Amino acid sequence: MARHLITSAIPYINGIKHLGNLVGSQLPADLFARYLRGRGHEVLFLCATDEHGTPAELAAKKAGKPVDQYCAEMHAIQAEIAKGFALSFDHFGRSSSPQNHKLTQHFAGRLADAGLIEEVSEKQVYSNADGRFLPDRYIEGTCPNCGYDKARGDQCENCTKQLDPTDLIEPRSAISGSTDLEVRETRHLYLKQSLMRDELNAWIDSKTNWPILTTSIAKKWLNDGDGLQDRGITRDLDWGVPVKRGEEDWPGMEGKVFYVWFDAPIEYIASAQEWVDAGKGDNWERWWRTDKGADDVTYTQFMGKDNVPFHTLSFPATILGSGEPWKLVDYIKSFNYLNYDGGQFSTSQGRGVFMDQALDILPADYWRWWLLSHAPESSDSEFTWENFQASVNKDLADVLGNFVSRVTKFCRSKFGEEVPAGGERGAREAALIEELTTRIRAYERHMEAIEIRKSASELRAIWVAGNEYLQSAAPWATFKEDPDAAAMQIRLALNLIRLYAVLSAPFIPNASAKMLEAMRTGDTDWPEDVPAALELLGPGHAFNVPDVLFAKISDEAREGWQERFSGTRD
């Protein structure tokens, strides 16, 4: 049994996330966590809400609520939606937790002691209309790189280029919209990432198995232009982790907070402390401290490509720079973007299908299957309603759902609601078992390599193999001539339903549970030995005929949703 630590990029608190956010981090992380648990490994799967920074303040202001109240309410909503999508977090924490405050201040103190933090006097944008300095994300304007007119002062979400507020064309306050801005002097702390460039470069070079998307983004930030730049880690905000040097006050930094991109990744560690403090675990350090047992942990992170620079450079710089034995990430699975019906999903612009809306119209497994089987791994992918309908109808309804329905209903009509006895397997069954064994081993290899689309394709092929066997064996015809042979065929097919439930659980956990319930078994053992797995439900074992696993999506329903979700959230 191996030990696996899994984190998915922590979502901003500012509203409900869209399907592009879901497939870019949380959903594939859940797939991997469920698969590893299914293979008997020890897994700690952590996520949290990212509650600091300008998105939280702006969203709270828009909602007319104090920011702490807004964050508490939105955390509860996001946790409930995650539960609705069957995301199996061991803990879903909060970056505003006392644990994260203390740990962030601890890291800042360690970095300062190591000479990796510098106090810098800099010029920053001040809004006369708002009477305050404007942190980067409080400033909007046109990106000088791609011309996008809603770029923020730290990064353009359209082209992902890192920006400074003074780079923006026609900048304006995101609070008031005022263009009455001026540049004033203030003091901030900077993480001297440039001093760690060689160490970070060598560390990334050692990760020869990382996806090219991950390493290419990291290398670009390391080497393009003047190379890796020092990064401001404080902001003039009211809401956040107060700037302290460990447990001591930091003279000159009164009233300032740490920048959200400094404290947010630290929440991965803090959420493990929260997990223990909530009574769910008993030793968080064995997952995070290599001197306390974490040296045998494999740590995998999941994120969209826009988050890669912070996870490959800034967060590792924090951990390495601390000089303490914290666990570094072993593998980063990054994703391109999922686009929506000819445009882009965007939380800030309210464009696309959002997670709560998705659950309102169809159960989670419909979405999980489509999103994972179309995961934007090697390139951007696009959600269209036509493709969604076709995939659900063909894969889930016609292939898997139809197989379960045909087998259980036929058995009930000819043999009753129990596994029938009689008959011996022949060449056709041997050929099926050989194919299934080959495909299950391939499925395992793809899952372990986190090749999500290939895993989905192999799983579908495993479902198809059962259907092709059923068509070839034709037990409804066999029954007329040789009831014992038909009994053997149906016995094998009923065992296939249990096998499909176990193999499919990482992708469609709710349907998997329904299949196991219908087969009246709690046996979820992984099919290491396929012939034995297909004899697990013996003659006389009772089962139920389940309700329809997956209903087909009609053209009328698809057209209605297409119109309803034409690009703007209600």
XYZ file of C-alpha atoms in Angstrom:
570
model
C 0.000 0.000 0.000
C 1.429 3.359 -1.063
C 0.656 6.759 0.450
C -0.637 9.533 -1.809
C -1.182 13.214 -0.977
C -3.428 14.930 -3.520
C -4.356 18.611 -3.742
C -6.413 20.459 -6.320
C -6.035 24.175 -6.931
C -8.103 25.974 -4.336
C -11.015 27.905 -5.890
C -11.592 31.579 -5.213
C -14.402 32.331 -2.818
C -15.931 34.930 -5.149
C -18.964 33.040 -6.358
C -19.901 29.656 -7.748
C -17.431 28.103 -10.169
C -18.156 27.016 -13.734
C -17.563 23.642 -15.385
C -14.209 24.804 -16.765
C -12.958 25.368 -13.211
C -14.266 21.963 -12.187
C -12.512 19.979 -14.917
C -9.299 21.990 -14.537
C -8.506 20.828 -11.020
C -11.040 19.374 -8.577
C -12.696 16.740 -10.779
C -9.557 15.050 -12.176
C -8.027 15.152 -8.684
C -11.112 13.349 -7.388
C -10.850 10.779 -10.187
C -7.255 10.023 -9.214
C -8.039 9.913 -5.484
C -10.949 7.528 -6.015
C -8.871 5.277 -8.259
C -6.012 5.063 -5.750
C -8.407 4.315 -2.886
C -10.006 1.632 -5.064
C -6.575 0.016 -5.448
C -6.150 -0.046 -1.670
C -3.732 2.865 -1.246
C -3.782 5.384 1.620
C -4.919 8.761 0.273
C -5.213 12.248 1.746
C -7.154 14.468 -0.680
C -7.243 18.137 0.313
C -8.835 21.273 -1.064
C -10.066 24.575 0.351
C -11.528 27.921 -0.581
C -9.132 30.766 -1.395
C -10.631 33.555 0.698
C -8.159 36.443 0.666
C -7.300 39.123 -1.826
C -9.326 41.456 -3.945
C -11.809 38.912 -5.382
C -13.154 38.270 -1.887
C -13.361 41.956 -0.976
C -14.990 42.966 -4.251
C -17.514 40.112 -4.177
C -18.447 40.896 -0.566
C -18.862 44.573 -1.422
C -21.107 43.676 -4.358
C -23.172 41.388 -2.101
C -23.422 44.125 0.546
C -21.993 41.899 3.284
C -18.979 42.011 5.610
C -16.191 40.082 3.945
C -15.851 37.486 6.731
C -19.593 36.744 6.621
C -19.561 36.538 2.826
C -16.630 34.104 2.861
C -18.247 31.868 5.479
C -21.469 31.694 3.476
C -19.717 31.033 0.162
C -17.509 28.348 1.689
C -20.636 26.506 2.833
C -22.164 26.842 -0.643
C -19.027 25.658 -2.441
C -18.684 22.725 -0.029
C -22.278 21.689 -0.700
C -21.823 21.898 -4.469
C -18.614 19.862 -4.225
C -20.607 17.251 -2.329
C -23.217 17.357 -5.094
C -20.526 16.479 -7.651
C -19.346 13.641 -5.380
C -15.923 15.212 -4.853
C -14.383 13.006 -2.175
C -12.226 15.522 -0.298
C -10.890 14.257 3.007
C -11.082 17.895 4.050
C -12.324 21.064 2.359
C -10.649 23.871 4.265
C -10.467 27.650 4.296
C -7.437 29.820 3.643
C -8.777 32.273 6.252
C -8.347 29.633 8.962
C -6.247 30.372 12.068
C -4.018 27.476 11.024
C -3.195 29.160 7.711
C -2.645 32.559 9.352
C -0.101 31.085 11.742
C 1.663 28.944 9.136
C 1.892 31.791 6.611
C 3.448 34.058 9.233
C 5.818 31.222 10.179
C 7.030 30.814 6.580
C 7.509 34.582 6.238
C 9.676 34.569 9.341
C 11.778 31.664 8.100
C 12.264 33.304 4.696
C 13.243 36.592 6.324
C 15.787 34.798 8.535
C 17.230 33.184 5.392
C 17.703 36.573 3.730
C 15.036 35.866 1.118
C 12.688 38.739 1.938
C 13.476 42.328 1.113
C 11.618 45.492 2.119
C 11.109 47.593 -0.994
C 9.935 51.152 -1.391
C 7.788 51.240 -4.486
C 5.294 53.304 -6.334
C 1.736 52.022 -6.278
C -1.523 53.174 -7.759
C -3.700 55.233 -5.427
C -7.347 55.967 -6.164
C -8.434 59.425 -5.088
C -12.082 58.485 -5.537
C -11.755 55.434 -3.262
C -9.279 57.009 -0.823
C -6.939 54.006 -0.836
C -4.064 52.241 -2.528
C -5.328 49.804 -5.109
C -3.826 46.309 -5.048
C -3.189 44.804 -8.468
C -6.549 43.082 -8.824
C -8.401 46.282 -7.937
C -7.125 47.800 -11.167
C -8.538 46.917 -14.579
C -7.579 48.067 -18.042
C -6.490 46.932 -21.483
C -3.720 44.345 -21.720
C -0.694 45.735 -23.601
C 0.112 42.230 -24.827
C -3.181 40.996 -26.354
C -5.557 43.969 -26.160
C -8.061 42.300 -23.804
C -10.004 45.175 -22.233
C -10.730 43.551 -18.849
C -7.180 42.612 -17.858
C -6.306 42.885 -14.186
C -3.275 44.597 -12.705
C -1.470 41.343 -11.902
C -2.305 39.101 -14.841
C -4.357 39.037 -18.021
C -6.771 36.121 -17.834
C -7.040 36.120 -21.609
C -3.350 35.598 -22.529
C -2.069 34.721 -18.969
C 0.750 37.297 -19.192
C 1.970 38.534 -15.808
C 1.447 42.297 -15.515
C 2.085 45.240 -13.258
C -0.766 47.749 -12.820
C 1.290 50.451 -14.537
C 1.475 48.242 -17.649
C -2.269 48.555 -18.269
C -3.644 50.853 -20.929
C -6.424 53.165 -19.697
C -6.415 51.784 -16.118
C -9.452 52.226 -13.872
C -10.470 51.309 -10.324
C -12.310 47.985 -10.087
C -14.105 49.350 -7.019
C -15.559 52.585 -8.358
C -14.595 52.564 -12.027
C -12.799 55.857 -11.472
C -9.861 56.775 -13.704
C -8.732 59.409 -11.179
C -5.643 57.421 -10.260
C -2.175 58.512 -9.279
C 1.046 56.794 -8.337
C 2.245 57.181 -4.744
C 5.069 55.663 -2.739
C 4.517 52.796 -0.267
C 6.612 49.971 1.215
C 6.154 46.240 0.643
C 7.907 42.942 1.205
C 9.339 41.010 -1.735
C 10.251 37.331 -1.927
C 13.675 37.227 -3.570
C 12.847 34.418 -5.980
C 15.704 35.465 -8.257
C 18.204 34.169 -5.672
C 16.607 30.739 -5.949
C 16.491 30.572 -9.737
C 19.270 27.996 -10.115
C 17.869 25.767 -7.362
C 14.367 25.917 -8.845
C 15.715 25.299 -12.353
C 17.591 22.187 -11.206
C 14.525 20.938 -9.318
C 12.273 21.335 -12.363
C 14.914 19.698 -14.601
C 14.769 16.666 -12.310
C 11.033 16.234 -13.046
C 11.466 14.371 -16.326
C 8.000 12.791 -16.146
C 6.034 16.031 -15.800
C 3.606 17.022 -18.583
C 5.192 19.291 -21.191
C 2.482 21.874 -20.468
C 3.687 22.148 -16.863
C 7.430 22.315 -17.516
C 7.176 24.630 -20.522
C 5.267 27.253 -18.510
C 7.724 26.989 -15.603
C 10.741 27.249 -17.923
C 9.256 30.285 -19.657
C 8.951 32.122 -16.344
C 12.445 31.044 -15.330
C 14.247 31.977 -18.522
C 12.320 34.474 -20.663
C 13.528 38.061 -20.652
C 15.382 38.827 -17.438
C 14.424 35.482 -15.928
C 12.652 34.795 -12.655
C 11.698 38.025 -10.919
C 11.335 38.829 -7.233
C 7.698 38.860 -6.202
C 5.790 41.215 -3.928
C 4.172 39.256 -1.093
C 2.280 42.013 0.753
C -0.663 44.227 -0.112
C -2.577 47.198 1.272
C -5.805 45.426 2.142
C -8.058 45.096 5.166
C -8.798 41.375 4.706
C -6.056 38.759 4.786
C -3.254 37.319 6.864
C -1.716 40.209 8.885
C 1.965 40.682 8.114
C 4.082 39.230 10.915
C 7.585 37.837 11.118
C 6.692 34.532 12.698
C 4.971 35.536 15.935
C 6.585 38.982 16.034
C 5.234 42.249 14.640
C 6.973 43.513 11.505
C 7.883 47.208 11.927
C 6.715 49.328 9.005
C 4.232 46.681 7.827
C 1.383 47.653 10.132
C -2.009 47.455 8.466
C -0.747 45.336 5.591
C -1.574 41.710 4.769
C 0.234 39.002 2.879
C -0.527 38.754 -0.820
C -3.089 36.052 -1.559
C -0.668 34.177 -3.818
C 1.735 33.850 -0.910
C -0.754 32.484 1.612
C -3.054 30.462 -0.687
C -0.668 27.569 -1.495
C 0.368 27.400 2.161
C -3.286 26.506 2.825
C -2.582 23.091 1.266
C -0.489 22.372 4.358
C -2.766 24.244 6.755
C -5.814 22.310 5.507
C -4.134 19.124 6.739
C -3.869 20.737 10.175
C -7.556 21.701 9.892
C -8.320 18.072 8.977
C -6.722 16.896 12.218
C -8.254 19.682 14.306
C -11.690 18.747 12.932
C -11.199 15.248 14.333
C -10.876 13.568 10.923
C -7.215 12.599 11.171
C -4.581 12.119 13.823
C -1.219 13.194 12.372
C -0.937 15.804 9.637
C 2.848 16.039 9.813
C 3.344 12.501 8.488
C 1.914 13.843 5.215
C 3.853 17.107 5.040
C 7.123 16.811 6.968
C 9.797 14.522 5.554
C 11.355 14.295 9.019
C 8.005 13.079 10.406
C 7.199 10.323 7.903
C 6.304 12.147 4.675
C 9.399 10.888 2.856
C 7.361 7.930 1.540
C 4.439 10.094 0.344
C 3.802 10.750 -3.353
C 2.385 14.277 -3.680
C 0.332 15.128 -6.791
C -1.171 18.540 -7.576
C -3.943 19.291 -10.101
C -4.498 22.732 -11.622
C -5.313 24.820 -14.664
C -2.377 26.147 -16.672
C -2.812 29.695 -15.340
C -1.876 28.436 -11.862
C 1.284 26.615 -12.947
C 3.821 29.439 -12.338
C 2.819 29.814 -8.706
C 2.962 26.063 -8.025
C 6.206 25.381 -9.894
C 8.095 28.480 -8.727
C 6.603 30.677 -5.988
C 5.307 27.958 -3.640
C 8.409 25.753 -4.053
C 10.541 28.860 -3.422
C 8.635 29.353 -0.164
C 9.104 25.736 0.903
C 12.739 25.404 -0.175
C 13.624 28.852 1.133
C 12.289 28.031 4.591
C 15.143 25.548 5.064
C 12.698 23.160 6.738
C 11.919 19.568 5.655
C 8.542 20.148 4.017
C 7.230 17.782 1.347
C 7.647 19.111 -2.201
C 5.284 18.173 -4.995
C 6.254 15.077 -6.992
C 3.942 15.530 -9.980
C 1.896 18.450 -11.291
C -0.972 17.611 -13.627
C -1.922 20.803 -15.428
C -4.791 21.408 -17.807
C -5.557 23.672 -20.711
C -8.869 25.514 -20.880
C -12.339 24.159 -21.458
C -14.158 26.600 -23.712
C -17.903 27.034 -23.882
C -19.899 26.761 -27.105
C -17.728 29.014 -29.244
C -16.510 31.282 -26.430
C -14.821 31.063 -23.049
C -16.096 30.041 -19.656
C -15.520 32.951 -17.289
C -16.542 33.424 -13.685
C -15.827 37.148 -13.782
C -17.849 37.625 -16.968
C -20.643 35.201 -15.962
C -20.295 33.138 -19.129
C -21.081 29.411 -19.359
C -22.710 26.690 -17.261
C -21.994 26.999 -13.554
C -21.745 24.100 -11.144
C -24.990 24.742 -9.286
C -26.918 25.149 -12.548
C -25.462 21.911 -13.923
C -26.671 19.951 -10.907
C -30.110 21.518 -11.207
C -30.682 19.995 -14.635
C -28.873 16.623 -14.523
C -27.237 14.353 -11.920
C -23.511 14.708 -11.297
C -22.420 11.552 -13.159
C -23.643 12.902 -16.522
C -21.326 15.890 -16.110
C -18.462 13.934 -14.569
C -18.365 11.506 -17.484
C -18.455 14.147 -20.201
C -15.961 16.482 -18.545
C -13.431 13.772 -17.752
C -13.742 12.008 -21.108
C -13.149 15.401 -22.791
C -10.578 16.751 -20.305
C -8.420 19.503 -21.880
C -5.101 17.704 -21.407
C -3.018 18.209 -24.550
C -4.953 21.225 -25.840
C -8.010 23.336 -25.101
C -11.308 21.502 -25.523
C -14.799 22.831 -26.070
C -18.126 22.091 -24.466
C -21.009 22.027 -26.932
C -24.496 20.869 -26.113
C -24.600 18.632 -29.199
C -21.434 16.815 -28.137
C -22.652 16.524 -24.555
C -25.952 15.018 -25.680
C -24.259 12.563 -28.042
C -21.729 11.433 -25.435
C -24.328 10.910 -22.708
C -26.710 9.079 -25.006
C -24.138 6.825 -26.635
C -21.706 6.107 -23.813
C -23.835 6.194 -20.693
C -27.333 5.324 -21.883
C -26.744 3.049 -24.906
C -23.574 1.251 -23.844
C -23.497 1.020 -20.024
C -27.086 1.673 -18.994
C -28.588 -0.517 -21.703
C -26.295 -3.427 -20.791
C -27.374 -3.339 -17.126
C -31.037 -3.058 -18.058
C -31.040 -5.863 -20.658
C -29.155 -8.351 -18.479
C -31.149 -7.852 -15.278
C -34.557 -7.751 -16.990
C -33.860 -10.829 -19.102
C -32.651 -12.776 -16.062
C -35.722 -11.778 -14.073
C -38.040 -12.909 -16.866
C -36.372 -16.311 -17.452
C -34.615 -17.253 -14.199
C -35.977 -14.947 -11.513
C -34.085 -12.327 -9.474
C -31.082 -14.441 -8.572
C -27.924 -15.533 -10.341
C -28.813 -18.691 -12.313
C -26.916 -21.965 -12.046
C -25.856 -24.277 -14.863
C -23.683 -24.345 -17.949
C -19.938 -24.156 -18.529
C -17.915 -21.362 -20.073
C -16.545 -21.924 -23.562
C -14.298 -20.290 -26.146
C -16.440 -17.150 -26.461
C -16.225 -16.508 -22.719
C -12.482 -17.192 -22.692
C -11.984 -14.645 -25.470
C -14.010 -12.041 -23.555
C -12.017 -12.620 -20.360
C -8.747 -12.303 -22.284
C -9.875 -9.012 -23.841
C -11.103 -7.673 -20.506
C -7.847 -8.592 -18.789
C -5.816 -6.781 -21.445
C -8.043 -3.711 -21.305
C -8.206 -3.540 -17.507
C -4.406 -3.615 -17.293
C -4.264 -0.815 -19.899
C -6.898 1.128 -17.934
C -4.730 0.809 -14.814
C -1.635 2.074 -16.661
C -3.492 5.109 -18.011
C -4.999 5.928 -14.611
C -1.639 5.634 -12.849
C -0.108 7.930 -15.479
C -3.082 10.330 -14.991
C -3.930 10.088 -18.702
C -7.566 10.929 -18.205
C -8.989 10.825 -21.717
C -7.164 7.579 -22.462
C -8.520 6.119 -19.213
C -12.070 7.096 -20.171
C -11.635 5.629 -23.640
C -10.389 2.321 -22.196
C -13.236 2.186 -19.692
C -15.761 2.720 -22.457
C -14.119 -0.066 -24.472
C -14.515 -2.364 -21.441
C -18.240 -1.543 -21.398
C -18.457 -2.137 -25.149
C -16.812 -5.564 -24.804
C -19.686 -6.700 -22.578
C -22.255 -5.452 -25.051
C -20.533 -7.186 -27.942
C -20.424 -10.423 -25.942
C -24.130 -10.123 -25.201
C -24.926 -9.569 -28.874
C -22.749 -12.478 -29.928
C -23.912 -14.919 -27.247
C -27.575 -13.853 -27.632
C -28.826 -15.558 -24.435
C -32.436 -14.813 -25.429
C -31.917 -17.130 -28.432
C -29.715 -19.624 -26.565
C -32.393 -20.013 -23.903
C -34.783 -21.604 -26.392
C -32.327 -24.395 -27.265
C -30.083 -24.680 -24.190
C -31.319 -23.004 -20.957
C -28.177 -24.079 -19.059
C -25.905 -22.341 -21.576
C -28.077 -19.223 -21.371
C -27.812 -19.359 -17.575
C -24.010 -19.395 -17.816
C -24.052 -16.436 -20.206
C -26.332 -14.395 -17.951
C -24.352 -15.375 -14.846
C -21.239 -13.997 -16.506
C -23.100 -10.838 -17.568
C -24.427 -10.232 -14.031
C -20.867 -10.497 -12.725
C -19.833 -8.009 -15.396
C -22.226 -5.484 -13.855
C -20.361 -5.735 -10.531
C -17.046 -5.526 -12.375
C -18.233 -2.417 -14.241
C -19.344 -0.836 -10.970
C -15.864 -1.242 -9.462
C -13.973 -0.054 -12.543
C -16.345 2.873 -13.202
C -16.467 4.213 -9.637
C -13.735 6.862 -10.146
C -15.642 8.338 -13.109
C -19.305 7.836 -12.177
C -19.457 7.026 -8.445
C -23.214 7.418 -8.023
C -24.062 5.061 -10.894
C -21.423 2.671 -9.577
C -23.138 2.619 -6.187
C -26.498 1.943 -7.866
C -25.031 -1.006 -9.788
C -23.562 -2.495 -6.611
C -26.859 -1.962 -4.803
C -28.748 -3.678 -7.630
C -26.331 -6.616 -7.459
C -26.832 -6.624 -3.681
C -23.137 -6.693 -2.951
C -20.704 -4.483 -1.087
C -17.708 -6.203 -2.639
C -15.592 -3.529 -4.328
C -12.393 -5.559 -4.621
C -10.338 -4.537 -7.627
C -10.214 -7.207 -10.382
C -6.578 -8.241 -10.083
C -7.703 -11.707 -11.249
C -10.388 -11.164 -13.889
C -11.635 -14.785 -14.198
C -12.097 -14.946 -10.412
C -13.782 -11.524 -10.365
C -16.349 -12.803 -12.871
C -17.335 -15.693 -10.598
C -17.786 -13.616 -7.452
C -21.586 -13.568 -7.625
C -22.388 -17.280 -7.524
C -25.583 -19.202 -8.346
C -28.435 -18.269 -6.027
C -27.087 -14.765 -5.248
C -30.074 -12.395 -5.241
C -30.174 -9.132 -7.194
C -32.632 -6.365 -8.025
C -33.528 -4.868 -11.382
C -32.419 -1.236 -11.011
C -34.160 1.854 -12.273
C -32.784 3.339 -15.490
C -29.153 4.251 -14.817
C -28.957 7.013 -17.407
C -31.867 8.648 -19.200
C -31.253 9.843 -22.741
C -31.155 13.555 -23.427
C -33.850 14.532 -25.920
C -33.334 17.057 -28.694
C -35.998 19.225 -27.066
C -34.171 19.265 -23.711
C -30.848 20.000 -25.387
C -32.290 22.892 -27.367
C -33.871 24.322 -24.221
C -30.602 24.212 -22.296
C -28.706 25.624 -25.232
C -30.988 28.636 -25.228
C -31.039 29.001 -21.445
C -27.244 28.898 -21.129
C -26.416 31.046 -24.090
C -23.487 32.590 -22.303
C -24.605 34.680 -19.334
C -25.390 33.488 -15.839
C -28.932 34.223 -14.635
